[in-house]
Coordinates of N, CA and C in Angstrom, one line a residue:
M1 N 4.8 -18.8 3.4 CA 4.1 -18.1 3.7 C 6.0 -18.3 4.9
S2 N 5.7 -16.3 5.1 CA 7.0 -16.5 6.2 C 6.1 -16.5 7.3
E3 N 6.8 -17.1 8.5 CA 5.7 -16.3 10.0 C 6.1 -15.3 10.4
R4 N 4.7 -14.8 11.0 CA 4.2 -13.8 11.7 C 5.1 -13.4 13.0
L5 N 5.7 -13.1 13.3 CA 6.7 -12.1 15.1 C 5.3 -12.3 15.6
Q6 N 6.0 -11.9 17.2 CA 4.6 -12.4 18.1 C 5.6 -11.2 19.0
P7 N 5.1 -10.2 20.1 CA 5.1 -10.4 20.7 C 6.7 -11.1 22.0
G8 N 8.1 -10.5 22.4 CA 8.5 -10.5 22.5 C 9.9 -11.5 22.0
D9 N 9.7 -12.4 20.3 CA 10.4 -12.7 19.2 C 12.2 -11.0 19.3
T10 N 12.9 -11.4 19.6 CA 14.5 -10.7 19.0 C 13.8 -10.0 17.2
A11 N 13.4 -9.2 16.8 CA 13.4 -8.6 16.1 C 14.2 -8.8 14.4
P12 N 14.0 -9.1 13.8 CA 15.2 -9.9 12.4 C 17.0 -8.7 12.1
A13 N 17.7 -8.6 12.7 CA 18.1 -7.9 12.4 C 18.4 -7.7 10.3
F14 N 18.7 -6.8 10.2 CA 18.4 -5.7 9.0 C 19.3 -4.5 8.7
T15 N 20.3 -5.1 7.3 CA 20.4 -3.8 6.9 C 20.1 -3.2 5.3
L16 N 19.8 -2.2 5.2 CA 19.2 -1.7 3.9 C 19.3 -1.0 3.5
P17 N 19.4 -0.3 1.6 CA 19.8 1.0 1.9 C 18.5 2.2 1.5
D18 N 19.2 2.8 1.6 CA 17.7 4.2 1.6 C 18.0 4.9 0.8
A19 N 17.1 5.6 0.8 CA 16.7 6.6 -0.8 C 17.7 6.7 -1.7
D20 N 18.8 7.2 -0.4 CA 20.1 8.3 -0.8 C 21.2 7.1 -1.1
G21 N 21.2 5.5 -0.9 CA 21.8 4.6 -1.5 C 22.2 4.1 -0.1
N22 N 22.2 4.8 1.3 CA 23.4 4.1 2.3 C 22.8 3.4 3.3
P23 N 23.5 2.9 3.6 CA 23.2 1.9 5.4 C 22.3 1.7 5.9
V24 N 20.8 1.6 5.9 CA 20.7 2.0 7.0 C 20.0 0.4 7.7
S25 N 20.5 0.0 9.1 CA 20.2 -0.7 10.0 C 20.0 -1.0 11.1
L26 N 19.2 -2.0 11.2 CA 18.5 -1.8 13.0 C 19.1 -1.9 14.0
A27 N 21.0 -2.5 13.8 CA 21.5 -2.3 15.2 C 22.3 -1.1 15.4
D28 N 22.2 -0.6 14.5 CA 22.5 1.5 14.4 C 21.5 1.6 15.9
R29 N 20.4 1.3 15.7 CA 19.2 1.5 16.9 C 18.8 1.1 18.2
A30 N 20.2 1.0 18.1 CA 20.1 -0.3 19.5 C 20.0 0.6 21.1
G31 N 19.1 0.9 21.3 CA 18.6 1.7 22.8 C 17.7 2.7 22.6
R32 N 16.7 2.4 20.9 CA 15.7 2.9 21.0 C 14.4 2.5 20.7
K33 N 14.2 2.9 20.9 CA 12.4 1.8 19.6 C 12.2 2.6 18.2
V34 N 11.7 1.4 17.6 CA 11.9 1.9 16.0 C 10.3 1.0 15.7
I35 N 9.7 2.2 15.3 CA 8.3 1.3 14.6 C 9.4 1.4 13.0
V36 N 9.0 0.3 12.6 CA 9.4 -0.9 11.7 C 8.0 -0.9 11.2
Y37 N 7.8 -0.6 9.5 CA 6.5 -0.8 8.5 C 7.4 -0.9 7.3
F38 N 6.0 -1.8 7.0 CA 6.7 -2.5 5.1 C 5.1 -2.2 5.0
Y39 N 5.2 -1.7 3.3 CA 4.3 -1.4 2.8 C 5.1 -2.0 1.1
P40 N 3.4 -1.4 0.2 CA 3.6 -2.7 -1.1 C 4.8 -1.9 -1.7
A41 N 4.4 -0.3 -2.1 CA 5.6 0.3 -3.4 C 5.1 2.1 -3.5
A42 N 6.1 2.1 -3.2 CA 6.8 4.1 -3.1 C 5.5 4.1 -4.7
L43 N 5.4 5.7 -4.6 CA 4.4 6.2 -5.8 C 2.6 5.7 -5.3
T44 N 1.7 5.2 -4.7 CA 1.0 4.2 -5.5 C 0.4 4.9 -4.6
P45 N -0.7 5.0 -4.4 CA -2.4 5.7 -3.6 C -2.2 5.4 -2.0
G46 N -2.1 4.4 -1.8 CA -2.5 3.7 -0.3 C -1.1 4.3 0.8
C47 N 0.0 3.4 -0.4 CA 1.4 3.6 0.7 C 1.6 5.5 0.6
T48 N 1.5 6.4 -0.6 CA 1.6 7.9 -0.9 C 1.1 7.9 1.1
K49 N -0.5 7.7 1.1 CA -1.1 8.4 2.8 C -0.5 7.5 3.7
Q50 N -0.2 6.9 3.8 CA 0.6 6.0 5.3 C 1.3 6.5 5.3
A51 N 2.7 7.1 4.2 CA 4.2 7.6 4.6 C 3.6 9.0 4.7
C52 N 2.7 9.6 5.0 CA 2.8 11.0 5.0 C 1.9 10.6 6.2
D53 N 1.2 10.3 6.6 CA 0.3 10.1 7.7 C 1.7 9.6 8.7
F54 N 3.1 8.6 8.4 CA 3.9 8.7 9.0 C 4.6 10.0 9.1
T55 N 4.8 11.0 8.2 CA 5.9 12.0 8.6 C 5.2 13.0 9.3
D56 N 3.9 13.2 9.0 CA 3.2 14.8 10.1 C 3.5 13.7 11.3
N57 N 3.2 13.2 11.8 CA 3.1 12.6 12.7 C 4.9 12.5 13.4
L58 N 5.8 12.4 12.3 CA 6.9 11.8 13.4 C 7.0 13.1 14.6
D59 N 7.2 14.3 14.5 CA 7.9 15.1 15.3 C 6.6 14.5 17.2
L60 N 5.9 13.8 17.0 CA 5.6 13.1 17.7 C 5.7 12.1 18.1
L61 N 6.2 11.1 17.0 CA 6.7 10.4 18.0 C 7.8 10.0 18.0
A62 N 8.7 10.8 17.3 CA 10.2 11.3 17.9 C 10.3 11.6 19.4
G63 N 9.1 12.6 19.3 CA 9.1 12.9 20.9 C 8.5 12.1 22.0
A64 N 8.6 11.2 21.9 CA 7.8 9.4 22.2 C 9.0 9.0 22.3
G65 N 10.5 8.7 21.3 CA 11.5 8.4 21.5 C 11.3 7.1 20.7
Y66 N 10.4 7.5 19.2 CA 10.0 6.1 17.9 C 10.5 6.6 17.0
E67 N 11.7 6.5 16.4 CA 12.5 6.9 15.5 C 11.3 5.2 14.3
V68 N 10.8 6.5 12.2 CA 9.9 5.3 11.8 C 11.0 4.9 10.8
I69 N 10.9 3.3 10.2 CA 11.8 3.3 9.4 C 10.6 1.9 8.4
G70 N 10.6 2.9 7.4 CA 9.4 2.1 5.9 C 10.3 1.0 5.2
V71 N 10.0 0.0 5.3 CA 10.1 -1.0 4.4 C 9.6 -1.2 2.4
S72 N 10.7 -1.6 1.7 CA 9.2 -1.9 0.6 C 10.1 -2.6 -0.1
P73 N 10.2 -3.6 -1.5 CA 11.5 -3.7 -2.6 C 11.2 -2.9 -3.5
D74 N 11.4 -1.3 -2.9 CA 12.1 -0.9 -4.6 C 13.1 -0.2 -3.7
K75 N 13.4 0.0 -5.2 CA 14.7 0.2 -5.2 C 15.2 2.2 -4.8
P76 N 16.5 2.1 -4.4 CA 16.4 3.2 -3.8 C 16.6 4.5 -4.7
E77 N 16.9 4.4 -6.3 CA 15.6 5.6 -6.8 C 14.1 6.1 -6.7
K78 N 13.7 5.2 -6.8 CA 12.7 5.0 -6.3 C 12.0 5.6 -5.0
L79 N 12.6 5.0 -4.8 CA 12.5 5.9 -2.8 C 12.8 7.4 -2.9
A80 N 13.9 7.4 -3.4 CA 14.4 8.9 -3.6 C 13.2 9.9 -4.6
K81 N 12.5 9.6 -5.3 CA 11.9 9.9 -6.0 C 10.3 10.2 -5.1
F82 N 10.0 9.1 -4.5 CA 8.9 9.7 -3.8 C 9.2 10.4 -2.6
R83 N 10.8 10.3 -2.2 CA 10.6 11.1 -1.2 C 10.2 12.8 -1.3
E84 N 11.1 13.1 -3.1 CA 11.3 14.0 -3.0 C 9.6 15.2 -3.5
R85 N 8.8 13.9 -4.4 CA 7.5 14.1 -4.2 C 6.7 14.1 -4.1
E86 N 7.1 13.6 -2.1 CA 5.9 13.8 -1.4 C 6.3 14.7 0.2
N87 N 8.1 15.2 -0.4 CA 7.9 15.9 0.9 C 8.1 14.9 2.4
L88 N 8.4 14.0 2.3 CA 8.5 12.7 2.9 C 9.5 13.6 4.1
G89 N 9.6 12.9 5.4 CA 10.7 12.9 6.4 C 10.8 11.6 7.5
V90 N 9.9 10.4 6.6 CA 10.5 9.0 7.5 C 11.6 8.8 6.3
T91 N 12.2 7.8 6.8 CA 13.8 6.5 6.8 C 12.9 5.7 6.0
L92 N 13.1 5.9 4.2 CA 12.7 4.7 3.8 C 14.3 3.9 3.0
V93 N 13.7 2.5 3.4 CA 14.5 1.6 2.5 C 14.0 0.2 2.1
G94 N 15.2 0.6 1.2 CA 14.3 -0.4 0.5 C 15.0 -2.3 -0.4
D95 N 14.5 -3.1 0.0 CA 14.2 -4.5 -0.1 C 14.0 -5.4 -1.3
P96 N 14.7 -5.2 -2.3 CA 14.1 -5.5 -3.4 C 13.9 -7.4 -3.6
E97 N 15.3 -7.7 -2.9 CA 15.4 -9.3 -2.9 C 14.0 -9.6 -1.7
K98 N 13.3 -8.7 -1.1 CA 12.4 -9.6 -0.3 C 12.6 -9.6 1.0
K99 N 14.0 -9.8 1.3 CA 14.3 -11.4 2.8 C 14.1 -10.3 3.6
V100 N 14.2 -9.1 4.1 CA 13.5 -8.7 5.1 C 12.8 -8.7 5.2
L101 N 11.8 -8.4 3.9 CA 10.1 -8.9 4.0 C 9.4 -10.0 5.0
Q102 N 10.5 -10.9 4.2 CA 9.6 -12.1 4.7 C 10.4 -12.5 6.3
A103 N 11.2 -12.4 6.6 CA 12.1 -13.1 7.7 C 11.3 -11.9 8.4
Y104 N 10.3 -10.5 8.7 CA 9.2 -10.0 9.2 C 7.4 -10.6 9.2
G105 N 7.6 -11.2 8.4 CA 6.1 -12.3 7.9 C 5.7 -11.8 7.4
A106 N 6.4 -10.4 6.8 CA 5.6 -9.3 5.7 C 5.3 -9.2 4.2
F107 N 5.5 -10.7 4.2 CA 5.4 -10.5 2.5 C 5.0 -12.4 1.9
G108 N 4.2 -12.4 1.6 CA 3.3 -14.2 2.0 C 2.2 -14.1 0.7
E109 N 1.0 -14.8 1.0 CA -0.1 -14.8 0.3 C -0.8 -13.9 0.8
K110 N -2.2 -13.1 0.5 CA -2.7 -12.0 1.0 C -4.2 -11.8 0.3
K111 N -4.7 -11.3 0.7 CA -6.5 -11.1 -0.3 C -6.2 -10.3 -0.4
M112 N -6.4 -10.0 -2.2 CA -6.3 -8.6 -3.0 C -7.6 -8.5 -3.8
Y113 N -9.2 -7.7 -3.6 CA -10.3 -8.1 -4.7 C -10.7 -9.1 -4.6
G114 N -10.6 -9.9 -3.6 CA -11.7 -11.1 -3.8 C -10.1 -11.9 -3.7
R115 N -8.9 -11.5 -4.4 CA -8.3 -12.8 -4.8 C -7.2 -13.7 -5.0
T116 N -6.3 -14.0 -4.0 CA -5.1 -15.0 -3.5 C -4.0 -14.7 -4.2
V117 N -3.3 -13.4 -3.6 CA -2.0 -13.3 -4.6 C -1.1 -13.3 -3.7
T118 N 1.2 -13.4 -3.5 CA 1.9 -12.9 -3.3 C 2.9 -11.7 -2.8
G119 N 2.6 -10.9 -2.4 CA 3.0 -10.2 -2.1 C 3.0 -9.0 -1.0
V120 N 3.1 -8.2 -0.8 CA 4.4 -7.2 0.1 C 2.8 -7.2 1.5
I121 N 2.5 -8.0 2.9 CA 1.5 -7.7 3.8 C 2.0 -6.4 4.0
R122 N 0.8 -5.3 4.0 CA 1.1 -3.8 4.8 C 0.9 -4.5 6.5
S123 N 1.9 -3.6 7.1 CA 2.4 -4.2 8.4 C 3.5 -3.3 9.3
T124 N 3.3 -3.4 10.4 CA 3.8 -2.9 11.4 C 4.3 -3.4 12.2
V125 N 5.6 -3.2 12.7 CA 6.6 -4.1 13.5 C 7.0 -2.9 14.6
I126 N 6.4 -2.7 15.7 CA 7.2 -1.6 16.9 C 8.5 -3.0 17.8
V127 N 9.8 -2.5 17.6 CA 10.8 -2.9 18.2 C 11.2 -1.9 19.7
D128 N 11.6 -2.8 20.4 CA 12.1 -2.0 21.2 C 12.9 -2.1 21.6
E129 N 13.6 -1.2 22.9 CA 14.7 -0.6 22.6 C 15.9 -2.3 23.2
E130 N 15.8 -3.5 23.4 CA 16.8 -4.6 23.6 C 16.5 -5.3 22.2
G131 N 15.9 -4.3 21.2 CA 15.6 -5.9 20.0 C 14.6 -6.2 20.0
R132 N 14.0 -6.5 21.0 CA 12.7 -7.2 20.9 C 11.6 -6.5 20.3
V133 N 10.2 -7.5 19.6 CA 9.3 -7.1 19.2 C 9.1 -6.9 20.2
E134 N 7.6 -5.6 20.7 CA 6.5 -4.6 21.5 C 5.7 -5.4 21.0
R135 N 5.1 -5.1 19.6 CA 4.3 -5.1 18.8 C 4.4 -5.7 17.8
A136 N 3.5 -6.6 16.7 CA 3.8 -7.3 15.4 C 1.9 -6.9 14.7
M137 N 1.8 -5.4 14.2 CA 0.7 -5.4 13.4 C 0.6 -6.1 11.9
Y138 N -0.1 -6.8 10.7 CA -0.1 -7.4 9.6 C -1.8 -7.4 8.6
N139 N -2.2 -7.3 8.3 CA -2.8 -7.1 7.2 C -3.4 -5.6 8.0
V140 N -2.5 -4.2 8.2 CA -3.1 -2.9 8.8 C -3.4 -2.2 7.7
R141 N -4.5 -1.4 7.5 CA -5.3 -0.3 6.6 C -4.3 1.2 6.6
A142 N -3.8 1.0 5.1 CA -3.3 2.3 5.1 C -3.1 4.0 6.0
T143 N -5.1 4.1 5.3 CA -5.7 5.0 6.0 C -5.1 4.9 7.3
G144 N -5.4 5.4 8.3 CA -5.9 5.4 9.6 C -5.4 5.0 10.1
H145 N -4.1 3.7 9.5 CA -3.7 3.1 10.6 C -1.9 4.4 11.5
V146 N -1.7 5.2 11.4 CA -0.8 5.8 11.9 C -1.5 6.6 12.8
A147 N -3.0 7.1 12.8 CA -3.8 7.3 14.0 C -4.1 6.3 14.5
K148 N -4.5 5.1 14.3 CA -4.5 3.9 15.6 C -3.2 3.8 16.6
L149 N -2.0 3.8 15.1 CA -0.8 3.2 16.4 C -0.3 4.4 17.2
I150 N -0.9 5.7 16.9 CA -0.7 6.0 18.3 C -1.6 6.0 19.0
R151 N -3.2 5.8 19.1 CA -4.4 5.7 20.0 C -3.1 4.6 20.6
D152 N -3.4 3.6 20.1 CA -3.2 2.1 20.7 C -1.8 2.7 22.1
L153 N -0.6 3.6 21.4 CA 0.9 3.8 21.6 C 0.3 4.3 23.3
S154 N -0.9 5.1 23.0 CA -1.0 6.1 24.2 C -0.3 7.1 24.0
L155 N -0.1 8.3 22.8 CA 1.1 8.7 23.0 C 0.1 10.7 22.6

């Protein structure tokens, strides 16, 4: 089980391929606030709802100074298909080796349909301009999470 991040922790650095295979790095966003959200799989109902909610609220989040990066264990080709099919505006990156998912505490044991399984724990980490964890939320719901996040951030 990977350790969960706490406010004040340094956000683990990462560079992962986006839907076009281009590298996306947290370090390139220094000085900006970043919402990094972790989801189990592209092209699934819950993950689609969550990605569409982030896309629908991108202008509001960007206006408040936030960038949004979605991380899943999917390969860039699947992310590209997801982005095109759902007309997504969020930056999607793939972590097939699950190293970043583990570093952020977003991979491990979870309950699913009453059973304990190992997989991606739907999570959201807000990284401040200095690269520190401002807020870390684990086991979030796909539906309604973005609206709750906006309320929590008073946007």
